[in-house]
Amino acid sequence: MRAALFSLAAALALSAPAAARPATGMVEAADYDAFWLWAGVAPQPVLARARSLYLLRGQVSAPRNGTGPARLTAQGGSTPHIRPRVAGAEVWIVYRAHTLDWPPGIYAHILDDLGRWRAAGNPVVGVQIDFDARTRHLDQYAAFLKNLRARLPAQDRLSITGLLDWSSQGDPAALDALAGVVDEVVLQTYQGRRTIPGYEAYLARLGRLKVPFKIGLVEGGAWTPQRAVAANPRFRGYVVFLKNPHTTSG
């Protein structure tokens, strides 16, 4: 893993290409400039163009057999030193959560990560929570995020991933509760490593969302840019989930 982090630093130190543009038909990572990089995925040369980089740092797991506190398992090895060449490039520390019942130690761990990453010279702008909040439980998720926001330093931004059906079935009050708490929602158009069929119908209803949002795509997945998305004043771009070359998609 330390070798992978070294490769990441080397990839980001390359000369950055021109600004990205969305592809049609299939997601080509080289056409974009914001990426998720998960543990176990090898860095790619496209990271040289990264304006936003979301790096998985840990997973919060529910207690085994339903007893004891939730636990955070760190991922990604030691604290990296990332040197983007793109002016204003930003790094997000990502935590994949399987439960929202967090003991105080998990919050303390996240704050410690933020401090250490910044001390290493990384351009960290905030934290992203990757949690598959069911649409009917969005009110509970909003309350959790409000609590997390209160614990984060004022300068740190808060990002979350979101499910497509939030836009069509989410309770309006719960969606409104996210406004002013999170700085962005990245809506995932894929499940696992494949594009969700019929994503177009979900994205057509994004007018109900009052939070700045990005569209999450999976490398190699199906995608056709949507006019309604591009015209939405809250749209902030795309984020591509990178995969290893041998991984299939669709």
PDB file of C-alpha atoms in Angstrom:
ATOM      1  CA  MET A   1       0.000   0.000   0.000  1.00  0.00           C
ATOM      2  CA  ARG A   2       2.875   2.411   0.678  1.00  0.00           C
ATOM      3  CA  ALA A   3       4.079   1.756  -2.871  1.00  0.00           C
ATOM      4  CA  ALA A   4       0.593   2.588  -4.169  1.00  0.00           C
ATOM      5  CA  LEU A   5       0.624   5.897  -2.297  1.00  0.00           C
ATOM      6  CA  PHE A   6       4.034   6.706  -3.762  1.00  0.00           C
ATOM      7  CA  SER A   7       2.639   5.982  -7.230  1.00  0.00           C
ATOM      8  CA  LEU A   8      -0.294   8.284  -6.490  1.00  0.00           C
ATOM      9  CA  ALA A   9       2.042  11.120  -5.582  1.00  0.00           C
ATOM     10  CA  ALA A  10       4.029  10.520  -8.756  1.00  0.00           C
ATOM     11  CA  ALA A  11       0.902  10.481 -10.906  1.00  0.00           C
ATOM     12  CA  LEU A  12      -0.304  13.773  -9.434  1.00  0.00           C
ATOM     13  CA  ALA A  13       3.073  15.361 -10.036  1.00  0.00           C
ATOM     14  CA  LEU A  14       2.747  14.949 -13.825  1.00  0.00           C
ATOM     15  CA  SER A  15       1.848  17.898 -16.028  1.00  0.00           C
ATOM     16  CA  ALA A  16      -1.928  18.351 -15.996  1.00  0.00           C
ATOM     17  CA  PRO A  17      -3.842  18.096 -19.292  1.00  0.00           C
ATOM     18  CA  ALA A  18      -6.542  20.528 -20.362  1.00  0.00           C
ATOM     19  CA  ALA A  19      -9.866  20.736 -18.536  1.00  0.00           C
ATOM     20  CA  ALA A  20     -12.045  17.653 -18.766  1.00  0.00           C
ATOM     21  CA  ARG A  21     -15.258  17.240 -20.736  1.00  0.00           C
ATOM     22  CA  PRO A  22     -17.971  14.603 -20.212  1.00  0.00           C
ATOM     23  CA  ALA A  23     -17.995  11.632 -22.541  1.00  0.00           C
ATOM     24  CA  THR A  24     -20.955  10.145 -24.396  1.00  0.00           C
ATOM     25  CA  GLY A  25     -21.858   6.470 -24.333  1.00  0.00           C
ATOM     26  CA  MET A  26     -19.188   5.147 -21.972  1.00  0.00           C
ATOM     27  CA  VAL A  27     -17.325   6.753 -19.101  1.00  0.00           C
ATOM     28  CA  GLU A  28     -13.683   7.323 -20.056  1.00  0.00           C
ATOM     29  CA  ALA A  29     -11.714   8.504 -17.046  1.00  0.00           C
ATOM     30  CA  ALA A  30      -9.490  10.689 -19.239  1.00  0.00           C
ATOM     31  CA  ASP A  31     -12.490  12.918 -20.023  1.00  0.00           C
ATOM     32  CA  TYR A  32     -12.957  13.996 -16.385  1.00  0.00           C
ATOM     33  CA  ASP A  33     -11.067  15.744 -13.621  1.00  0.00           C
ATOM     34  CA  ALA A  34     -12.592  14.487 -10.345  1.00  0.00           C
ATOM     35  CA  PHE A  35     -12.097  10.952  -9.062  1.00  0.00           C
ATOM     36  CA  TRP A  36     -12.762   8.504  -6.273  1.00  0.00           C
ATOM     37  CA  LEU A  37      -9.738   6.345  -5.472  1.00  0.00           C
ATOM     38  CA  TRP A  38     -10.569   3.349  -3.314  1.00  0.00           C
ATOM     39  CA  ALA A  39      -8.160   1.065  -1.462  1.00  0.00           C
ATOM     40  CA  GLY A  40      -6.846  -1.646  -3.768  1.00  0.00           C
ATOM     41  CA  VAL A  41      -7.312   0.412  -6.939  1.00  0.00           C
ATOM     42  CA  ALA A  42      -4.068   1.282  -8.678  1.00  0.00           C
ATOM     43  CA  PRO A  43      -3.456   5.007  -9.393  1.00  0.00           C
ATOM     44  CA  GLN A  44      -3.824   5.948 -13.060  1.00  0.00           C
ATOM     45  CA  PRO A  45      -2.140   8.662 -15.164  1.00  0.00           C
ATOM     46  CA  VAL A  46      -5.495  10.514 -15.335  1.00  0.00           C
ATOM     47  CA  LEU A  47      -4.902  11.588 -11.735  1.00  0.00           C
ATOM     48  CA  ALA A  48      -2.522  14.196 -13.149  1.00  0.00           C
ATOM     49  CA  ARG A  49      -5.589  16.185 -14.230  1.00  0.00           C
ATOM     50  CA  ALA A  50      -7.392  15.819 -10.905  1.00  0.00           C
ATOM     51  CA  ARG A  51      -9.067  18.949  -9.609  1.00  0.00           C
ATOM     52  CA  SER A  52     -10.906  16.976  -6.943  1.00  0.00           C
ATOM     53  CA  LEU A  53      -9.726  13.716  -5.427  1.00  0.00           C
ATOM     54  CA  TYR A  54     -11.803  11.638  -3.011  1.00  0.00           C
ATOM     55  CA  LEU A  55      -9.586   9.170  -1.145  1.00  0.00           C
ATOM     56  CA  LEU A  56     -10.986   6.332   0.949  1.00  0.00           C
ATOM     57  CA  ARG A  57      -9.490   6.489   4.431  1.00  0.00           C
ATOM     58  CA  GLY A  58     -11.577   4.068   6.464  1.00  0.00           C
ATOM     59  CA  GLN A  59     -14.765   2.070   6.939  1.00  0.00           C
ATOM     60  CA  VAL A  60     -17.150   2.315   9.867  1.00  0.00           C
ATOM     61  CA  SER A  61     -18.639  -1.126  10.517  1.00  0.00           C
ATOM     62  CA  ALA A  62     -21.579  -2.157  12.668  1.00  0.00           C
ATOM     63  CA  PRO A  63     -20.711  -4.317  15.702  1.00  0.00           C
ATOM     64  CA  ARG A  64     -20.505  -8.033  15.117  1.00  0.00           C
ATOM     65  CA  ASN A  65     -23.525  -9.985  16.336  1.00  0.00           C
ATOM     66  CA  GLY A  66     -25.183  -6.692  17.230  1.00  0.00           C
ATOM     67  CA  THR A  67     -23.123  -6.183  20.391  1.00  0.00           C
ATOM     68  CA  GLY A  68     -20.507  -3.603  21.250  1.00  0.00           C
ATOM     69  CA  PRO A  69     -19.761  -0.261  19.572  1.00  0.00           C
ATOM     70  CA  ALA A  70     -19.232   0.404  15.889  1.00  0.00           C
ATOM     71  CA  ARG A  71     -15.603   0.318  14.814  1.00  0.00           C
ATOM     72  CA  LEU A  72     -13.536   2.228  12.283  1.00  0.00           C
ATOM     73  CA  THR A  73     -11.047   0.259  10.209  1.00  0.00           C
ATOM     74  CA  ALA A  74      -8.395   2.480   8.658  1.00  0.00           C
ATOM     75  CA  GLN A  75      -7.552   1.946   4.994  1.00  0.00           C
ATOM     76  CA  GLY A  76      -5.047   3.442   2.621  1.00  0.00           C
ATOM     77  CA  GLY A  77      -1.878   2.897   4.621  1.00  0.00           C
ATOM     78  CA  SER A  78       0.128   5.695   6.204  1.00  0.00           C
ATOM     79  CA  THR A  79      -0.645   9.386   5.753  1.00  0.00           C
ATOM     80  CA  PRO A  80       0.125  10.252   2.106  1.00  0.00           C
ATOM     81  CA  HIS A  81       1.804  13.370   0.786  1.00  0.00           C
ATOM     82  CA  ILE A  82      -0.158  14.461  -2.281  1.00  0.00           C
ATOM     83  CA  ARG A  83       1.218  17.164  -4.559  1.00  0.00           C
ATOM     84  CA  PRO A  84      -1.367  18.136  -7.196  1.00  0.00           C
ATOM     85  CA  ARG A  85      -0.146  20.218 -10.121  1.00  0.00           C
ATOM     86  CA  VAL A  86      -3.582  21.630 -10.921  1.00  0.00           C
ATOM     87  CA  ALA A  87      -4.051  25.039  -9.312  1.00  0.00           C
ATOM     88  CA  GLY A  88      -6.684  24.936  -6.598  1.00  0.00           C
ATOM     89  CA  ALA A  89      -6.920  21.144  -6.574  1.00  0.00           C
ATOM     90  CA  GLU A  90      -8.702  19.726  -3.545  1.00  0.00           C
ATOM     91  CA  VAL A  91      -8.570  16.481  -1.586  1.00  0.00           C
ATOM     92  CA  TRP A  92     -11.457  14.916   0.334  1.00  0.00           C
ATOM     93  CA  ILE A  93     -10.987  12.225   2.982  1.00  0.00           C
ATOM     94  CA  VAL A  94     -13.709   9.595   2.535  1.00  0.00           C
ATOM     95  CA  TYR A  95     -15.213   7.263   5.128  1.00  0.00           C
ATOM     96  CA  ARG A  96     -17.473   4.437   4.037  1.00  0.00           C
ATOM     97  CA  ALA A  97     -20.135   3.926   6.728  1.00  0.00           C
ATOM     98  CA  HIS A  98     -22.326   0.879   7.333  1.00  0.00           C
ATOM     99  CA  THR A  99     -23.896   2.314  10.481  1.00  0.00           C
ATOM    100  CA  LEU A 100     -24.600   5.772  11.876  1.00  0.00           C
ATOM    101  CA  ASP A 101     -24.357   4.732  15.523  1.00  0.00           C
ATOM    102  CA  TRP A 102     -20.871   6.122  16.089  1.00  0.00           C
ATOM    103  CA  PRO A 103     -19.072   6.150  19.450  1.00  0.00           C
ATOM    104  CA  PRO A 104     -17.043   9.293  20.312  1.00  0.00           C
ATOM    105  CA  GLY A 105     -13.780   7.601  19.316  1.00  0.00           C
ATOM    106  CA  ILE A 106     -14.748   7.526  15.632  1.00  0.00           C
ATOM    107  CA  TYR A 107     -15.321  11.277  15.518  1.00  0.00           C
ATOM    108  CA  ALA A 108     -11.990  11.805  17.294  1.00  0.00           C
ATOM    109  CA  HIS A 109     -10.244   9.568  14.731  1.00  0.00           C
ATOM    110  CA  ILE A 110     -11.648  11.601  11.833  1.00  0.00           C
ATOM    111  CA  LEU A 111     -10.534  14.885  13.391  1.00  0.00           C
ATOM    112  CA  ASP A 112      -7.080  13.394  13.949  1.00  0.00           C
ATOM    113  CA  ASP A 113      -6.915  12.312  10.291  1.00  0.00           C
ATOM    114  CA  LEU A 114      -7.786  15.819   9.133  1.00  0.00           C
ATOM    115  CA  GLY A 115      -5.025  17.297  11.267  1.00  0.00           C
ATOM    116  CA  ARG A 116      -2.363  14.808  10.192  1.00  0.00           C
ATOM    117  CA  TRP A 117      -3.215  15.044   6.482  1.00  0.00           C
ATOM    118  CA  ARG A 118      -2.966  18.822   6.603  1.00  0.00           C
ATOM    119  CA  ALA A 119       0.275  18.684   8.569  1.00  0.00           C
ATOM    120  CA  ALA A 120       1.689  16.521   5.755  1.00  0.00           C
ATOM    121  CA  GLY A 121       0.966  19.315   3.287  1.00  0.00           C
ATOM    122  CA  ASN A 122      -2.120  17.822   1.632  1.00  0.00           C
ATOM    123  CA  PRO A 123      -4.747  20.276   0.277  1.00  0.00           C
ATOM    124  CA  VAL A 124      -7.571  18.722   2.309  1.00  0.00           C
ATOM    125  CA  VAL A 125     -10.866  20.606   2.079  1.00  0.00           C
ATOM    126  CA  GLY A 126     -13.088  18.284   4.089  1.00  0.00           C
ATOM    127  CA  VAL A 127     -14.705  14.933   4.707  1.00  0.00           C
ATOM    128  CA  GLN A 128     -17.045  12.822   2.613  1.00  0.00           C
ATOM    129  CA  ILE A 129     -19.377  10.230   4.145  1.00  0.00           C
ATOM    130  CA  ASP A 130     -20.271   7.358   1.839  1.00  0.00           C
ATOM    131  CA  PHE A 131     -23.436   5.898   3.344  1.00  0.00           C
ATOM    132  CA  ASP A 132     -26.352   4.288   1.524  1.00  0.00           C
ATOM    133  CA  ALA A 133     -29.108   6.088   3.416  1.00  0.00           C
ATOM    134  CA  ARG A 134     -32.475   4.597   2.543  1.00  0.00           C
ATOM    135  CA  THR A 135     -34.847   7.185   1.189  1.00  0.00           C
ATOM    136  CA  ARG A 136     -37.437   6.658   3.915  1.00  0.00           C
ATOM    137  CA  HIS A 137     -34.751   7.258   6.580  1.00  0.00           C
ATOM    138  CA  LEU A 138     -33.379  10.503   5.179  1.00  0.00           C
ATOM    139  CA  ASP A 139     -34.594  12.449   8.208  1.00  0.00           C
ATOM    140  CA  GLN A 140     -32.415  10.299  10.494  1.00  0.00           C
ATOM    141  CA  TYR A 141     -29.448  10.726   8.183  1.00  0.00           C
ATOM    142  CA  ALA A 142     -29.916  14.510   8.151  1.00  0.00           C
ATOM    143  CA  ALA A 143     -29.849  14.536  11.975  1.00  0.00           C
ATOM    144  CA  PHE A 144     -26.636  12.481  12.011  1.00  0.00           C
ATOM    145  CA  LEU A 145     -25.004  14.829   9.511  1.00  0.00           C
ATOM    146  CA  LYS A 146     -26.004  17.887  11.508  1.00  0.00           C
ATOM    147  CA  ASN A 147     -24.260  16.392  14.533  1.00  0.00           C
ATOM    148  CA  LEU A 148     -21.155  15.559  12.481  1.00  0.00           C
ATOM    149  CA  ARG A 149     -21.089  19.055  10.972  1.00  0.00           C
ATOM    150  CA  ALA A 150     -21.104  20.559  14.466  1.00  0.00           C
ATOM    151  CA  ARG A 151     -18.017  18.530  15.386  1.00  0.00           C
ATOM    152  CA  LEU A 152     -15.954  19.437  12.325  1.00  0.00           C
ATOM    153  CA  PRO A 153     -13.733  22.523  12.290  1.00  0.00           C
ATOM    154  CA  ALA A 154     -15.433  25.508  10.664  1.00  0.00           C
ATOM    155  CA  GLN A 155     -13.051  25.490   7.686  1.00  0.00           C
ATOM    156  CA  ASP A 156     -13.844  21.889   6.751  1.00  0.00           C
ATOM    157  CA  ARG A 157     -16.511  21.098   4.196  1.00  0.00           C
ATOM    158  CA  LEU A 158     -18.857  18.125   4.407  1.00  0.00           C
ATOM    159  CA  SER A 159     -19.716  16.000   1.376  1.00  0.00           C
ATOM    160  CA  ILE A 160     -21.967  12.951   1.147  1.00  0.00           C
ATOM    161  CA  THR A 161     -22.850  10.402  -1.486  1.00  0.00           C
ATOM    162  CA  GLY A 162     -26.502   9.999  -2.393  1.00  0.00           C
ATOM    163  CA  LEU A 163     -28.807   7.465  -4.001  1.00  0.00           C
ATOM    164  CA  LEU A 164     -30.667   8.198  -7.207  1.00  0.00           C
ATOM    165  CA  ASP A 165     -34.115   7.622  -5.747  1.00  0.00           C
ATOM    166  CA  TRP A 166     -33.627  10.500  -3.310  1.00  0.00           C
ATOM    167  CA  SER A 167     -34.577  12.810  -6.177  1.00  0.00           C
ATOM    168  CA  SER A 168     -37.894  11.113  -6.886  1.00  0.00           C
ATOM    169  CA  GLN A 169     -39.005   9.558  -3.598  1.00  0.00           C
ATOM    170  CA  GLY A 170     -37.228  11.487  -0.859  1.00  0.00           C
ATOM    171  CA  ASP A 171     -39.339  13.349   1.686  1.00  0.00           C
ATOM    172  CA  PRO A 172     -39.147  17.071   0.790  1.00  0.00           C
ATOM    173  CA  ALA A 173     -38.624  18.086   4.430  1.00  0.00           C
ATOM    174  CA  ALA A 174     -35.775  15.588   4.849  1.00  0.00           C
ATOM    175  CA  LEU A 175     -34.133  16.775   1.629  1.00  0.00           C
ATOM    176  CA  ASP A 176     -34.470  20.381   2.746  1.00  0.00           C
ATOM    177  CA  ALA A 177     -32.806  19.463   6.049  1.00  0.00           C
ATOM    178  CA  LEU A 178     -29.613  18.667   4.155  1.00  0.00           C
ATOM    179  CA  ALA A 179     -29.357  22.240   2.910  1.00  0.00           C
ATOM    180  CA  GLY A 180     -27.056  24.271   5.115  1.00  0.00           C
ATOM    181  CA  VAL A 181     -25.577  21.108   6.651  1.00  0.00           C
ATOM    182  CA  VAL A 182     -23.740  19.469   3.750  1.00  0.00           C
ATOM    183  CA  ASP A 183     -21.768  21.346   1.130  1.00  0.00           C
ATOM    184  CA  GLU A 184     -22.463  18.858  -1.649  1.00  0.00           C
ATOM    185  CA  VAL A 185     -24.174  15.601  -2.519  1.00  0.00           C
ATOM    186  CA  VAL A 186     -22.568  13.277  -5.068  1.00  0.00           C
ATOM    187  CA  LEU A 187     -25.403  11.214  -6.550  1.00  0.00           C
ATOM    188  CA  GLN A 188     -24.257   7.759  -7.625  1.00  0.00           C
ATOM    189  CA  THR A 189     -25.538   6.583 -10.995  1.00  0.00           C
ATOM    190  CA  TYR A 190     -24.092   3.128 -10.418  1.00  0.00           C
ATOM    191  CA  GLN A 191     -24.460   0.235  -8.034  1.00  0.00           C
ATOM    192  CA  GLY A 192     -21.480  -1.980  -7.376  1.00  0.00           C
ATOM    193  CA  ARG A 193     -19.468  -1.490 -10.563  1.00  0.00           C
ATOM    194  CA  ARG A 194     -22.330  -1.098 -13.056  1.00  0.00           C
ATOM    195  CA  THR A 195     -24.492   1.793 -14.183  1.00  0.00           C
ATOM    196  CA  ILE A 196     -28.070   1.710 -12.877  1.00  0.00           C
ATOM    197  CA  PRO A 197     -30.521   1.167 -15.760  1.00  0.00           C
ATOM    198  CA  GLY A 198     -32.940   4.062 -16.237  1.00  0.00           C
ATOM    199  CA  TYR A 199     -30.748   6.628 -14.488  1.00  0.00           C
ATOM    200  CA  GLU A 200     -32.092   9.256 -16.898  1.00  0.00           C
ATOM    201  CA  ALA A 201     -35.565   9.220 -15.313  1.00  0.00           C
ATOM    202  CA  TYR A 202     -34.139   9.781 -11.829  1.00  0.00           C
ATOM    203  CA  LEU A 203     -31.894  12.633 -12.918  1.00  0.00           C
ATOM    204  CA  ALA A 204     -34.810  14.393 -14.596  1.00  0.00           C
ATOM    205  CA  ARG A 205     -36.284  15.018 -11.116  1.00  0.00           C
ATOM    206  CA  LEU A 206     -33.275  16.704  -9.539  1.00  0.00           C
ATOM    207  CA  GLY A 207     -35.115  20.001  -9.265  1.00  0.00           C
ATOM    208  CA  ARG A 208     -36.332  18.857  -5.835  1.00  0.00           C
ATOM    209  CA  LEU A 209     -32.797  18.817  -4.452  1.00  0.00           C
ATOM    210  CA  LYS A 210     -31.767  22.132  -2.863  1.00  0.00           C
ATOM    211  CA  VAL A 211     -28.124  21.229  -2.198  1.00  0.00           C
ATOM    212  CA  PRO A 212     -25.195  21.642  -4.621  1.00  0.00           C
ATOM    213  CA  PHE A 213     -24.649  18.287  -6.274  1.00  0.00           C
ATOM    214  CA  LYS A 214     -22.314  16.332  -8.488  1.00  0.00           C
ATOM    215  CA  ILE A 215     -23.010  13.218 -10.534  1.00  0.00           C
ATOM    216  CA  GLY A 216     -21.033  10.089  -9.642  1.00  0.00           C
ATOM    217  CA  LEU A 217     -20.091   7.863 -12.568  1.00  0.00           C
ATOM    218  CA  VAL A 218     -18.272   4.532 -12.717  1.00  0.00           C
ATOM    219  CA  GLU A 219     -15.306   4.138 -15.038  1.00  0.00           C
ATOM    220  CA  GLY A 220     -16.307   2.090 -18.081  1.00  0.00           C
ATOM    221  CA  GLY A 221     -20.009   2.434 -17.273  1.00  0.00           C
ATOM    222  CA  ALA A 222     -22.774   3.648 -19.559  1.00  0.00           C
ATOM    223  CA  TRP A 223     -23.429   7.377 -19.560  1.00  0.00           C
ATOM    224  CA  THR A 224     -25.031   9.999 -21.779  1.00  0.00           C
ATOM    225  CA  PRO A 225     -24.906  13.621 -20.550  1.00  0.00           C
ATOM    226  CA  GLN A 226     -28.318  14.907 -19.472  1.00  0.00           C
ATOM    227  CA  ARG A 227     -29.468  18.383 -20.502  1.00  0.00           C
ATOM    228  CA  ALA A 228     -31.589  18.782 -17.381  1.00  0.00           C
ATOM    229  CA  VAL A 229     -28.538  18.123 -15.212  1.00  0.00           C
ATOM    230  CA  ALA A 230     -26.277  20.539 -17.044  1.00  0.00           C
ATOM    231  CA  ALA A 231     -28.929  23.266 -16.855  1.00  0.00           C
ATOM    232  CA  ASN A 232     -29.484  22.887 -13.101  1.00  0.00           C
ATOM    233  CA  PRO A 233     -27.902  25.855 -11.261  1.00  0.00           C
ATOM    234  CA  ARG A 234     -26.828  23.550  -8.399  1.00  0.00           C
ATOM    235  CA  PHE A 235     -24.878  21.164 -10.658  1.00  0.00           C
ATOM    236  CA  ARG A 236     -21.154  21.163  -9.817  1.00  0.00           C
ATOM    237  CA  GLY A 237     -19.713  18.517 -12.159  1.00  0.00           C
ATOM    238  CA  TYR A 238     -18.866  14.815 -12.190  1.00  0.00           C
ATOM    239  CA  VAL A 239     -16.861  12.400 -10.046  1.00  0.00           C
ATOM    240  CA  VAL A 240     -15.602   9.149 -11.566  1.00  0.00           C
ATOM    241  CA  PHE A 241     -15.113   5.986  -9.519  1.00  0.00           C
ATOM    242  CA  LEU A 242     -11.843   4.549 -10.797  1.00  0.00           C
ATOM    243  CA  LYS A 243     -11.399   0.804 -11.285  1.00  0.00           C
ATOM    244  CA  ASN A 244      -8.525  -1.506 -12.010  1.00  0.00           C
ATOM    245  CA  PRO A 245      -8.166  -2.176 -15.757  1.00  0.00           C
ATOM    246  CA  HIS A 246      -9.293  -5.825 -15.549  1.00  0.00           C
ATOM    247  CA  THR A 247     -12.620  -4.940 -13.858  1.00  0.00           C
ATOM    248  CA  THR A 248     -15.678  -5.236 -16.111  1.00  0.00           C
ATOM    249  CA  SER A 249     -18.564  -2.765 -16.085  1.00  0.00           C
ATOM    250  CA  GLY A 250     -21.706  -1.796 -17.951  1.00  0.00           C
TER     251      GLY A 250
END
